[in-house]
Coordinates of N, CA and C in Angstrom, one line a residue:
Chain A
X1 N 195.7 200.1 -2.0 CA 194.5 200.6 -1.4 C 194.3 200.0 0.0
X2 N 194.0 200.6 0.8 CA 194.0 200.6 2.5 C 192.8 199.8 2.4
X3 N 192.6 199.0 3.7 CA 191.1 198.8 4.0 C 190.5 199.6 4.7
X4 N 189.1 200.0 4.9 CA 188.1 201.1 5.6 C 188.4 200.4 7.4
X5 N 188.5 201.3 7.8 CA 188.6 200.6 9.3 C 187.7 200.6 10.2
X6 N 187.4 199.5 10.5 CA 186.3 199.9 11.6 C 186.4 199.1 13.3
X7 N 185.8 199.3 14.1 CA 186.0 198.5 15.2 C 186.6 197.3 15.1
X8 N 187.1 196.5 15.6 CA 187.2 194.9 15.8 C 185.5 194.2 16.5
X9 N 185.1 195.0 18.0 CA 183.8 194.8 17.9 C 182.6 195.8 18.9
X10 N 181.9 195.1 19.0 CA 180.7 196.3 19.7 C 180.2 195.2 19.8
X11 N 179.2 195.7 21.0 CA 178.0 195.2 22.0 C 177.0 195.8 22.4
X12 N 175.9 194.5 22.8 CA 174.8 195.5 23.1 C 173.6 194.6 23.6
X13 N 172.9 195.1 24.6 CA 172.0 193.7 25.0 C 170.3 194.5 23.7
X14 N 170.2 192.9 24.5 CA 168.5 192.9 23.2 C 167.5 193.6 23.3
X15 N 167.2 194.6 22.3 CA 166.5 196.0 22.7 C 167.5 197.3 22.2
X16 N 168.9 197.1 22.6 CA 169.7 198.1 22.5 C 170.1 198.2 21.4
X17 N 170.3 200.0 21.2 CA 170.8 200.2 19.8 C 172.7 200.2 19.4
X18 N 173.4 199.5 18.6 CA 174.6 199.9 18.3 C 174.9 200.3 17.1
X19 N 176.0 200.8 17.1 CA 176.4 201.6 16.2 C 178.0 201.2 15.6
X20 N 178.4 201.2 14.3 CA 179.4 200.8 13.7 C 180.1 201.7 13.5
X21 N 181.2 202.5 12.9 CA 181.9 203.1 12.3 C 182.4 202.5 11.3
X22 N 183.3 203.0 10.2 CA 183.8 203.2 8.8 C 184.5 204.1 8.6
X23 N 185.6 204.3 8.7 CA 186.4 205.2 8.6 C 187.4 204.5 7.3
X24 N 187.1 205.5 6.4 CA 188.1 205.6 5.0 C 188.5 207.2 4.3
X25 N 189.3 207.3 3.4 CA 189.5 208.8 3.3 C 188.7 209.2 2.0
X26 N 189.6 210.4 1.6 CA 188.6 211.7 1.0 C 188.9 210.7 -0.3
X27 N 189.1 209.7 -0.8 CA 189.4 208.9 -1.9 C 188.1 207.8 -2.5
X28 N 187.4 207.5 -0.9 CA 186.5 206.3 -1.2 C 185.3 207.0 -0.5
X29 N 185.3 206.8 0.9 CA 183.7 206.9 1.7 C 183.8 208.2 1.4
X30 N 184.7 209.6 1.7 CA 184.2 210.6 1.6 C 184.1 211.5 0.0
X31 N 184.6 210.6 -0.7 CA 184.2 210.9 -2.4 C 183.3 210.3 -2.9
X32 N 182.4 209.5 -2.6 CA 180.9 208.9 -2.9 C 180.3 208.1 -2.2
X33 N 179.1 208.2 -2.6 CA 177.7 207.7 -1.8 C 177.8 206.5 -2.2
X34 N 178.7 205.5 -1.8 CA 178.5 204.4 -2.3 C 178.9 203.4 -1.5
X35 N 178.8 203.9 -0.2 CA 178.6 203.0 1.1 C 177.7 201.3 0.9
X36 N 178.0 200.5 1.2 CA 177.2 199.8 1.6 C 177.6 199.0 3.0
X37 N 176.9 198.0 3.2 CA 177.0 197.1 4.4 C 176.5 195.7 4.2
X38 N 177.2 195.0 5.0 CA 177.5 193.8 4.8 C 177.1 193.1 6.4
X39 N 176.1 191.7 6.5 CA 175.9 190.9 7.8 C 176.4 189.5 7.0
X40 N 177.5 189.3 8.3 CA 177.9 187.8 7.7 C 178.0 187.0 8.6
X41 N 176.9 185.7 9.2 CA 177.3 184.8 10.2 C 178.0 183.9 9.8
X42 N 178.7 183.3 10.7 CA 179.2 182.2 10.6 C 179.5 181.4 9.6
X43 N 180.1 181.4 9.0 CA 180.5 180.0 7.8 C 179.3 180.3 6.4
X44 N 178.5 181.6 6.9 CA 177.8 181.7 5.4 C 178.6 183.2 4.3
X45 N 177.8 183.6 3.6 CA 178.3 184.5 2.7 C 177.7 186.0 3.1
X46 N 178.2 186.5 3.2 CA 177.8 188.0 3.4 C 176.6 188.3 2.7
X47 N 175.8 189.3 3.5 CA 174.4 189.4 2.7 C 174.4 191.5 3.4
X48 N 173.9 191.7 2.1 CA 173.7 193.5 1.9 C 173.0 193.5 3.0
X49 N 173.3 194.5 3.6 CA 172.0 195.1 4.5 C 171.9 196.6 3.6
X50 N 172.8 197.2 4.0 CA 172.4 198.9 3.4 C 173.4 199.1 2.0
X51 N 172.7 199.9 1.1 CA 173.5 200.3 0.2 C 173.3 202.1 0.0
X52 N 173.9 202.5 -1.0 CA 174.2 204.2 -1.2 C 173.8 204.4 -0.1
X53 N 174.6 204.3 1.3 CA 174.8 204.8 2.3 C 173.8 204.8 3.4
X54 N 172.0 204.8 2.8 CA 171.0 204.5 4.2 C 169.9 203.9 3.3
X55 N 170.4 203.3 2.4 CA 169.2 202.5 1.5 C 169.0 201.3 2.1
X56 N 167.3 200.5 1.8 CA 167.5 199.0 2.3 C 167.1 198.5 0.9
X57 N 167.7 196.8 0.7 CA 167.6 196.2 0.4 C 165.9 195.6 0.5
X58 N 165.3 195.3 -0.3 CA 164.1 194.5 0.1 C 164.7 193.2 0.9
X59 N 163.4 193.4 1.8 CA 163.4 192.1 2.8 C 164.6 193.2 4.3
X60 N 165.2 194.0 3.9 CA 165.5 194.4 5.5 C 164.8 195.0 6.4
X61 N 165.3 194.7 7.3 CA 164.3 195.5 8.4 C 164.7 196.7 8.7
X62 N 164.2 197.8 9.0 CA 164.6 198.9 9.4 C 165.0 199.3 10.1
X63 N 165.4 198.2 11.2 CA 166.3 198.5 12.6 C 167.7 198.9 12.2
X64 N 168.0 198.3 10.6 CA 169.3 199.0 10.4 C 169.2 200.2 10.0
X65 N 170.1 200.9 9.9 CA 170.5 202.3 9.2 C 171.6 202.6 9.3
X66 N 171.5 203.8 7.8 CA 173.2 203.9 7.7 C 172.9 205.2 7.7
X67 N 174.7 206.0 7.5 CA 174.7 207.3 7.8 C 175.9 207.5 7.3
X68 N 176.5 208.9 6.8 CA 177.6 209.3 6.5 C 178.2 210.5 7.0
X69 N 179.5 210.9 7.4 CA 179.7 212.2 7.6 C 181.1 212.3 7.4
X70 N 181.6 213.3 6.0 CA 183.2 212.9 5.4 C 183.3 211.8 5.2
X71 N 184.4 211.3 6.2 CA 185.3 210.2 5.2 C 184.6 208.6 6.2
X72 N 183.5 209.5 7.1 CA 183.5 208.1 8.2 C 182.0 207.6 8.0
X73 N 181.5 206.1 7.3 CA 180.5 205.6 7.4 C 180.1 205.4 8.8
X74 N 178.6 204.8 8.9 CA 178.1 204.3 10.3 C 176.9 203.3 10.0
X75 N 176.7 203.0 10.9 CA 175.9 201.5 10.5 C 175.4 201.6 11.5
X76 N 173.8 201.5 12.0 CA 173.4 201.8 13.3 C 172.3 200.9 13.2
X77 N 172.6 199.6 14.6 CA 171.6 198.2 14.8 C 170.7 198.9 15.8
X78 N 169.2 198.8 15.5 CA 168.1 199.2 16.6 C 167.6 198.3 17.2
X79 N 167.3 198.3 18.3 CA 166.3 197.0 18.8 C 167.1 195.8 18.6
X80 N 168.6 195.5 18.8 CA 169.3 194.5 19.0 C 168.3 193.1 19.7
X81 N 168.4 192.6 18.6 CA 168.2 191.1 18.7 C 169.0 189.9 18.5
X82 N 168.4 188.9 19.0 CA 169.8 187.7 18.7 C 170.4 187.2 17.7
X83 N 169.8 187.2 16.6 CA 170.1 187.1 15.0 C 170.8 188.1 14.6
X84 N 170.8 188.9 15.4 CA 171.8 190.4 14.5 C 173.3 190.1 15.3
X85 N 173.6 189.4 16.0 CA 174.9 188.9 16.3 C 175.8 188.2 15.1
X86 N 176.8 189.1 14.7 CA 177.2 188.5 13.4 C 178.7 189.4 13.3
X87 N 179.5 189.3 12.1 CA 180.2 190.3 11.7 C 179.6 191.1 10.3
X88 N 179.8 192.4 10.7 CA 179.4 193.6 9.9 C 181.2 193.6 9.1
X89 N 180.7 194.4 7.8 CA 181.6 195.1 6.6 C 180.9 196.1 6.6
X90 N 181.9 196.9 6.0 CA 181.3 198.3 5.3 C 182.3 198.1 3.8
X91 N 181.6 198.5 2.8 CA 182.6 198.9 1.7 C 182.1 200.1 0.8
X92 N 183.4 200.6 0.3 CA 182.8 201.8 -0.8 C 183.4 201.7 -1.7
X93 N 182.9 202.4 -3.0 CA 183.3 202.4 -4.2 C 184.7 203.6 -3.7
X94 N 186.0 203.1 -4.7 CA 187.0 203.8 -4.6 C 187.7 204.5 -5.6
X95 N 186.7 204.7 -6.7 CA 187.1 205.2 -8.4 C 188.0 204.0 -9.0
X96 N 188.0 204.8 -10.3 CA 188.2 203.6 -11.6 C 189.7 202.8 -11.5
X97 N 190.7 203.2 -10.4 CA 191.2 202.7 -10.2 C 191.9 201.7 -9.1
X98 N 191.1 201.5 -8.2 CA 190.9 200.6 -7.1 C 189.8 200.3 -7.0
X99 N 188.7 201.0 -7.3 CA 187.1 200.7 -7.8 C 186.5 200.1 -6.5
X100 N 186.8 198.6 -5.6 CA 185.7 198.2 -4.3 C 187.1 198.5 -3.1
X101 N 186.4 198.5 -1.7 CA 187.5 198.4 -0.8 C 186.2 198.1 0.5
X102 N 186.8 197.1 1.3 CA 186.3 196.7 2.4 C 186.6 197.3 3.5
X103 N 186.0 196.9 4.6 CA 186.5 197.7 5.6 C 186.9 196.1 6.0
X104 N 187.9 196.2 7.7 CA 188.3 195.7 8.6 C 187.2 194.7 9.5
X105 N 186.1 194.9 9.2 CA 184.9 193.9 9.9 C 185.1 194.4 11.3
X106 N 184.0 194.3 12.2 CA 183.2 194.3 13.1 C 182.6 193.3 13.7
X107 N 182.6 192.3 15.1 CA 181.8 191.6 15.3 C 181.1 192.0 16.8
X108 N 179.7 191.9 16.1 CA 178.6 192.4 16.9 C 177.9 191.3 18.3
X109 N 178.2 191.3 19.5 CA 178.1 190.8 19.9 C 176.3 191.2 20.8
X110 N 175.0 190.3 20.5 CA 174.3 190.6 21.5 C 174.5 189.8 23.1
X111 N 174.5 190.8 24.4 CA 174.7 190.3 25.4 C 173.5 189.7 26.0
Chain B
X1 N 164.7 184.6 -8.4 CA 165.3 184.5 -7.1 C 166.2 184.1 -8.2
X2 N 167.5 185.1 -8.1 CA 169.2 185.7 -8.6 C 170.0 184.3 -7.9
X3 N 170.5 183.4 -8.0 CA 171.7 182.2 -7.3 C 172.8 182.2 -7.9
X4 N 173.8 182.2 -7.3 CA 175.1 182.2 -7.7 C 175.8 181.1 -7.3
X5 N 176.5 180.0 -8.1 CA 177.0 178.9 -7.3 C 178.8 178.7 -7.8
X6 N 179.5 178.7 -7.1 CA 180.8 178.8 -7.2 C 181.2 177.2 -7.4
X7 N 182.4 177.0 -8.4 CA 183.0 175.7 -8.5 C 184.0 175.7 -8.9
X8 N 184.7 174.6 -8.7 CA 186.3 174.3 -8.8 C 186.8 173.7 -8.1
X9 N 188.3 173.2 -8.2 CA 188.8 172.7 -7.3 C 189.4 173.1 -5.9
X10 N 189.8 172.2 -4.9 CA 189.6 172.7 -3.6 C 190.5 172.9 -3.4
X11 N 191.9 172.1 -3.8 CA 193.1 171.9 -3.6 C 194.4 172.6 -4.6
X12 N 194.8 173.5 -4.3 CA 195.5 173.6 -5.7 C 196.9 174.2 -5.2
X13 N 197.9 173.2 -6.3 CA 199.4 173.4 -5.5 C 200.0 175.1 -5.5
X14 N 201.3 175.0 -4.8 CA 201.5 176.3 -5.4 C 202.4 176.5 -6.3
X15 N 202.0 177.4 -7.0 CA 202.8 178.4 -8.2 C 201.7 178.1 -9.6
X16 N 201.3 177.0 -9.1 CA 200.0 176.3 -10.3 C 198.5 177.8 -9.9
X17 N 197.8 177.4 -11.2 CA 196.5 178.1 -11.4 C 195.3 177.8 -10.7
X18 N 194.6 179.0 -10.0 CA 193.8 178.7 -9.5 C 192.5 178.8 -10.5
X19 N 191.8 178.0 -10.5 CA 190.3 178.4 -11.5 C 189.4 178.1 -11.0
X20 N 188.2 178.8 -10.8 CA 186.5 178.6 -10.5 C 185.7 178.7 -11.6
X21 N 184.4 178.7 -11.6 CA 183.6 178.8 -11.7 C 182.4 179.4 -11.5
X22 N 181.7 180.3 -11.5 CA 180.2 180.6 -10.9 C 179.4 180.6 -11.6
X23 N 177.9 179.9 -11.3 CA 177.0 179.8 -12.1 C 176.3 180.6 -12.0
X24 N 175.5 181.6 -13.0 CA 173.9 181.7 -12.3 C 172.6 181.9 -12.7
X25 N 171.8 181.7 -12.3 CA 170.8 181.2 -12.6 C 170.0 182.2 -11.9
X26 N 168.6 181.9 -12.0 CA 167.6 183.1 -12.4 C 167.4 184.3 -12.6
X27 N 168.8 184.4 -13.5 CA 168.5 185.5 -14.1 C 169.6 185.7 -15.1
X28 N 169.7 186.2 -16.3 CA 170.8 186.2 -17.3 C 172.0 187.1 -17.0
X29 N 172.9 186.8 -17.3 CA 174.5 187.4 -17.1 C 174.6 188.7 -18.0
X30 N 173.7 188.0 -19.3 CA 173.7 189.6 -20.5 C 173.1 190.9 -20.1
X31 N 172.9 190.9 -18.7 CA 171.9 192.0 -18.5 C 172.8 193.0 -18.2
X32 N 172.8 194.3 -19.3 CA 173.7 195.6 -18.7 C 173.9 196.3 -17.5
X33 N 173.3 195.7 -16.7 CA 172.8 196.5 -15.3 C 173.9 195.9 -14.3
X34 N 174.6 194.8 -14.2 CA 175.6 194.3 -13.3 C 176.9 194.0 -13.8
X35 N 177.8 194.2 -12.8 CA 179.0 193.4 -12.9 C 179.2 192.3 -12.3
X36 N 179.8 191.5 -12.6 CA 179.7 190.1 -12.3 C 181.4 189.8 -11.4
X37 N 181.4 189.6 -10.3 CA 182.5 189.8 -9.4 C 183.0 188.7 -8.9
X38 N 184.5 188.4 -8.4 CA 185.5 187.7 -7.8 C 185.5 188.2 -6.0
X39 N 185.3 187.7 -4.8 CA 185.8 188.4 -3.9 C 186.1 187.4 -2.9
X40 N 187.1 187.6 -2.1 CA 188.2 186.4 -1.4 C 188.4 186.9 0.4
X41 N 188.1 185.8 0.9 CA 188.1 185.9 2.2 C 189.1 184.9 2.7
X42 N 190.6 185.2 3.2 CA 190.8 184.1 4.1 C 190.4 183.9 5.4
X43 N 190.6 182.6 6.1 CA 189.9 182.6 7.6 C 189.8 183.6 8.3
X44 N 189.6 183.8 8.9 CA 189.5 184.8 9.8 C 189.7 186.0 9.6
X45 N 189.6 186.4 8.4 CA 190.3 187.6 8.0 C 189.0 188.4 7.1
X46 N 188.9 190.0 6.5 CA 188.0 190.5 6.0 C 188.0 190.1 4.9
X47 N 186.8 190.6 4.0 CA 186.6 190.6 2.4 C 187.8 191.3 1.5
X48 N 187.9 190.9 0.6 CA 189.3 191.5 -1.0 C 188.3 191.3 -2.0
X49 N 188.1 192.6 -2.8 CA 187.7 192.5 -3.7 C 189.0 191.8 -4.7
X50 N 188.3 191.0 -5.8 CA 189.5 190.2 -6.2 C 189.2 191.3 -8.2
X51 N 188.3 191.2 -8.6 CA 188.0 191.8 -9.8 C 186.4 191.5 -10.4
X52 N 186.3 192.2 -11.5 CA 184.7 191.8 -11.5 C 185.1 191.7 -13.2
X53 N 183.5 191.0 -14.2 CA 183.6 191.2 -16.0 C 182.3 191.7 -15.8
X54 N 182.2 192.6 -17.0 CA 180.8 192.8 -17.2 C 180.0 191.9 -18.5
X55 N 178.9 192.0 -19.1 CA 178.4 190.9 -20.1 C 179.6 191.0 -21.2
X56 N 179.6 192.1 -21.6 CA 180.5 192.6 -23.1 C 182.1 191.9 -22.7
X57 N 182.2 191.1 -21.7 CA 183.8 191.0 -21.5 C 184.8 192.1 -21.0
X58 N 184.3 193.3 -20.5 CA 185.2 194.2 -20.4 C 185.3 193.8 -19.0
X59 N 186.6 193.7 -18.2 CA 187.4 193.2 -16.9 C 187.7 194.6 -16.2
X60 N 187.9 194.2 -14.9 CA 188.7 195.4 -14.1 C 189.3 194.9 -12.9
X61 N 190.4 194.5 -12.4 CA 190.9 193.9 -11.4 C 191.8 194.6 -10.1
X62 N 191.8 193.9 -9.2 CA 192.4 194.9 -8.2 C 193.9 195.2 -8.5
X63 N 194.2 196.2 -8.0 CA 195.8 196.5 -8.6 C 196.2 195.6 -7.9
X64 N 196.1 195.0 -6.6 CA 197.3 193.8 -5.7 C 197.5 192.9 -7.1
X65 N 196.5 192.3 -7.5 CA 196.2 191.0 -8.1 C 196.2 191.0 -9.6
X66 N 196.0 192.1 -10.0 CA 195.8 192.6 -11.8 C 196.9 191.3 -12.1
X67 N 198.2 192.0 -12.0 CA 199.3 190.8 -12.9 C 199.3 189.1 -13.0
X68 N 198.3 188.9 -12.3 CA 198.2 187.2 -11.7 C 196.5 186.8 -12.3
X69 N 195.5 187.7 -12.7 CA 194.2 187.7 -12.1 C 193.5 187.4 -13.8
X70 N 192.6 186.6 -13.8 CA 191.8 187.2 -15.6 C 190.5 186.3 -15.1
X71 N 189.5 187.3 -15.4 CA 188.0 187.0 -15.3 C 187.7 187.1 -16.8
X72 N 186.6 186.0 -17.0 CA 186.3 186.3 -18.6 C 184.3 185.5 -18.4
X73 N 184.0 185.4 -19.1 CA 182.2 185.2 -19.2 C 181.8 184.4 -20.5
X74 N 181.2 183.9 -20.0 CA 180.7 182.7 -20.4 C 179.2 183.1 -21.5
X75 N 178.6 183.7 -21.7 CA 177.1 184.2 -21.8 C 176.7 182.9 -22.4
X76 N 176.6 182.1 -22.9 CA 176.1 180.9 -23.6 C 175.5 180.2 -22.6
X77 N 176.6 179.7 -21.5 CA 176.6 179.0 -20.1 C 175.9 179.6 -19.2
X78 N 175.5 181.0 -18.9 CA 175.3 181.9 -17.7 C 176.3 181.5 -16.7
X79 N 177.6 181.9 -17.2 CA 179.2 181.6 -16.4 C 179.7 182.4 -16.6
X80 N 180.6 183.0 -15.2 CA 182.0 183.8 -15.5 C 182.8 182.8 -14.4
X81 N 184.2 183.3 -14.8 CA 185.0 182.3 -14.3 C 186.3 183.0 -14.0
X82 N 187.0 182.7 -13.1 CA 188.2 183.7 -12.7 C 189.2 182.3 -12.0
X83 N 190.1 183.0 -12.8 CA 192.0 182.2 -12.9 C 192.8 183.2 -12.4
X84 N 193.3 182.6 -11.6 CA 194.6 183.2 -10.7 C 195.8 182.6 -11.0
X85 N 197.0 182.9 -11.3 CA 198.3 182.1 -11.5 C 199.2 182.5 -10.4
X86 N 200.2 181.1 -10.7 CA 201.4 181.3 -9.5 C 200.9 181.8 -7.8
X87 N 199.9 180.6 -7.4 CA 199.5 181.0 -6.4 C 200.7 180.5 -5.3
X88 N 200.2 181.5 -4.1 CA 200.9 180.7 -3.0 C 199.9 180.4 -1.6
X89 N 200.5 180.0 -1.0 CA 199.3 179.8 0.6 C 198.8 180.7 1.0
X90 N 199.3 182.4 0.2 CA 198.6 183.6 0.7 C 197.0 183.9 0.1
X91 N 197.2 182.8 -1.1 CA 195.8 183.0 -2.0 C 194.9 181.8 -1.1
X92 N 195.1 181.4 -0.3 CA 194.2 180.5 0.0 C 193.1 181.0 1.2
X93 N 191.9 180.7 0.9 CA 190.6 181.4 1.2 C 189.2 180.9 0.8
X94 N 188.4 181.5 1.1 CA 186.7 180.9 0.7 C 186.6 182.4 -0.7
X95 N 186.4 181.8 -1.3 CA 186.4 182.7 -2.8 C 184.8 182.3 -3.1
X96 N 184.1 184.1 -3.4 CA 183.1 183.9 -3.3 C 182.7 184.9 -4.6
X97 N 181.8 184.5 -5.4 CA 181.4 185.2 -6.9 C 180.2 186.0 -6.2
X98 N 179.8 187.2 -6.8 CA 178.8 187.9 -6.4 C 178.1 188.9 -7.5
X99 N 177.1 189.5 -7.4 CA 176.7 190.2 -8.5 C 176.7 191.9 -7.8
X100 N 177.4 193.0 -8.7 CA 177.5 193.7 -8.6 C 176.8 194.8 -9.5
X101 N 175.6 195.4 -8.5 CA 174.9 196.1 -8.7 C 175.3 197.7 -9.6
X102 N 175.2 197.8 -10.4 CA 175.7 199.4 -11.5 C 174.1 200.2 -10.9
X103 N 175.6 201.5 -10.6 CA 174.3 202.5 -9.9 C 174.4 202.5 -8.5
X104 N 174.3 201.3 -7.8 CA 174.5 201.1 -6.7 C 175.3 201.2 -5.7
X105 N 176.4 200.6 -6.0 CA 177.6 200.4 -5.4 C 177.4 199.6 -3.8
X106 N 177.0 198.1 -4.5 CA 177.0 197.3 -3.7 C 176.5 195.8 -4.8
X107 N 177.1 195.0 -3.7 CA 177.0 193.7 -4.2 C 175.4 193.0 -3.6
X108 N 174.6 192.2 -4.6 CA 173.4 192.7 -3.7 C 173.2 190.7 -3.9
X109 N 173.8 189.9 -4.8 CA 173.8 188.5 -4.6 C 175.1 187.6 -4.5
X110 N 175.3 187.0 -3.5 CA 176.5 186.5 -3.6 C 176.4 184.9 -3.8
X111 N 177.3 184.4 -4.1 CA 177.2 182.7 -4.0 C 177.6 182.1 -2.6
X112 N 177.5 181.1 -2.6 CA 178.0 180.6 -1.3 C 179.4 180.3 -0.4
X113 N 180.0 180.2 -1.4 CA 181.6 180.6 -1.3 C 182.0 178.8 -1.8
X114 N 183.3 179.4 -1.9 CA 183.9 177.7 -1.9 C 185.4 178.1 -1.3
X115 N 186.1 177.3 -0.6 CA 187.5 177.2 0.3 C 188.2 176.7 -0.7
X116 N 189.5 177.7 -1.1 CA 190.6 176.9 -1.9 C 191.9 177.0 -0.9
X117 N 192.5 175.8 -1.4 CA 193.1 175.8 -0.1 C 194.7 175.5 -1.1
X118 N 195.3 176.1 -0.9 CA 197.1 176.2 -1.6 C 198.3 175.4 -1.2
X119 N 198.3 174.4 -1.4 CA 199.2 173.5 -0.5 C 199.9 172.4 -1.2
X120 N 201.2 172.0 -1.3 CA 201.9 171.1 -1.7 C 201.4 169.3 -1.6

């Protein structure tokens, strides 16, 4: 099983909105709603931001949002601020036989 | 407040077994509602789902890793614990336990990770 691929990175000064991609096939992202997203700084552990594809987690802020269309997730940062400088994941469920799959990571740079 | 704390050793030679630990605490492992997960980061590199157990002991592991891989649970302890065999320098990485959400399809607590590192 492939990883979901997504940018290497994106930018954006503070205030500005970015946007991720997720590209996986008709096997994982575009066979279920089972997107999520991942914010990981530096030397810590990945923490959910979005799950089934534009859900929040309690405690997120709403500057994120997710989105789907086919096979390609999106991850969209509003109102970039300096704490949102980090690397993004995306992963989906990929049925009972490969079951999780990550994407390629994204590092979000605010300018 | 869900905590997951990962343990084991740091160092482990190759072709020898790798084993952790994850603890967790506030909140019981018997709960039907999660899977209890393996997932492996080398440096610089993305997340691998490694395998997950649910309470009842039923396992599911990645096809890369299935032949090498066995997660099993603790419920007594509020432990699961995941063994790798015949590692080599490819398995070395921050290996991090997480709770996986049923229904969801996301991991919604992770532990902190711990670095095993594969080396003669």
């Amino acid at each position: 099983q492939s990883a979901l691929t997504q940018p290497p990175s994106a930018s954006g000064s503070p205030g500005q909105s970015v946007t991720i991609s997720c590209t996986g096939t008709s096997s994982d992202v575009g066979a279920y709603n089972y997107v999520s997203w991942y914010q990981q700084h530096p030397g810590k552990a990945p923490k959910l931001m979005i799950y089934e594809v534009n859900k929040w987690p309690s405690g997120v802020p709403d500057r994120f949002s997710g989105s789907k269309s086919g096979n390609t997730a999106s991850l969209t940062v509003s109102g970039l601020q300096a704490e949102d400088e980090a690397d993004y994941y995306c992963s989906s469920y990929a049925g009972s036989n490969n079951f999780y799959v990550f994407g390629t990571g994204t590092k979000v740079t605010v300018l | 407040q869900v905590q997951l704390q990962e343990s084991g050793p740091g160092l482990v030679k190759p072709s020898q077994t790798l084993s952790l630990t994850c603890t967790v605490s506030g909140g019981s492992i018997s709960s039907g509602s999660y899977y209890w997960s393996w997932i492996r980061q080398p440096a610089g590199k993305g997340l691998e789902w490694v395998g997950h157990v649910f309470a009842s002991g039923s396992t599911n592991y990645s096809p890369s890793l299935k032949s090498r891989v066995t997660i099993s649970v603790d419920t007594s302890k509020n432990q699961f614990s995941l063994k790798l065999t015949s590692v080599t320098a490819a398995d070395t990485a921050v290996y991090y336990c997480a709770r996986y959400k049923r229904g969801s399809g996301s991991f919604d607590y992770w532990g902190q990770g711990t670095l095993v590192t594969v080396s003669s």
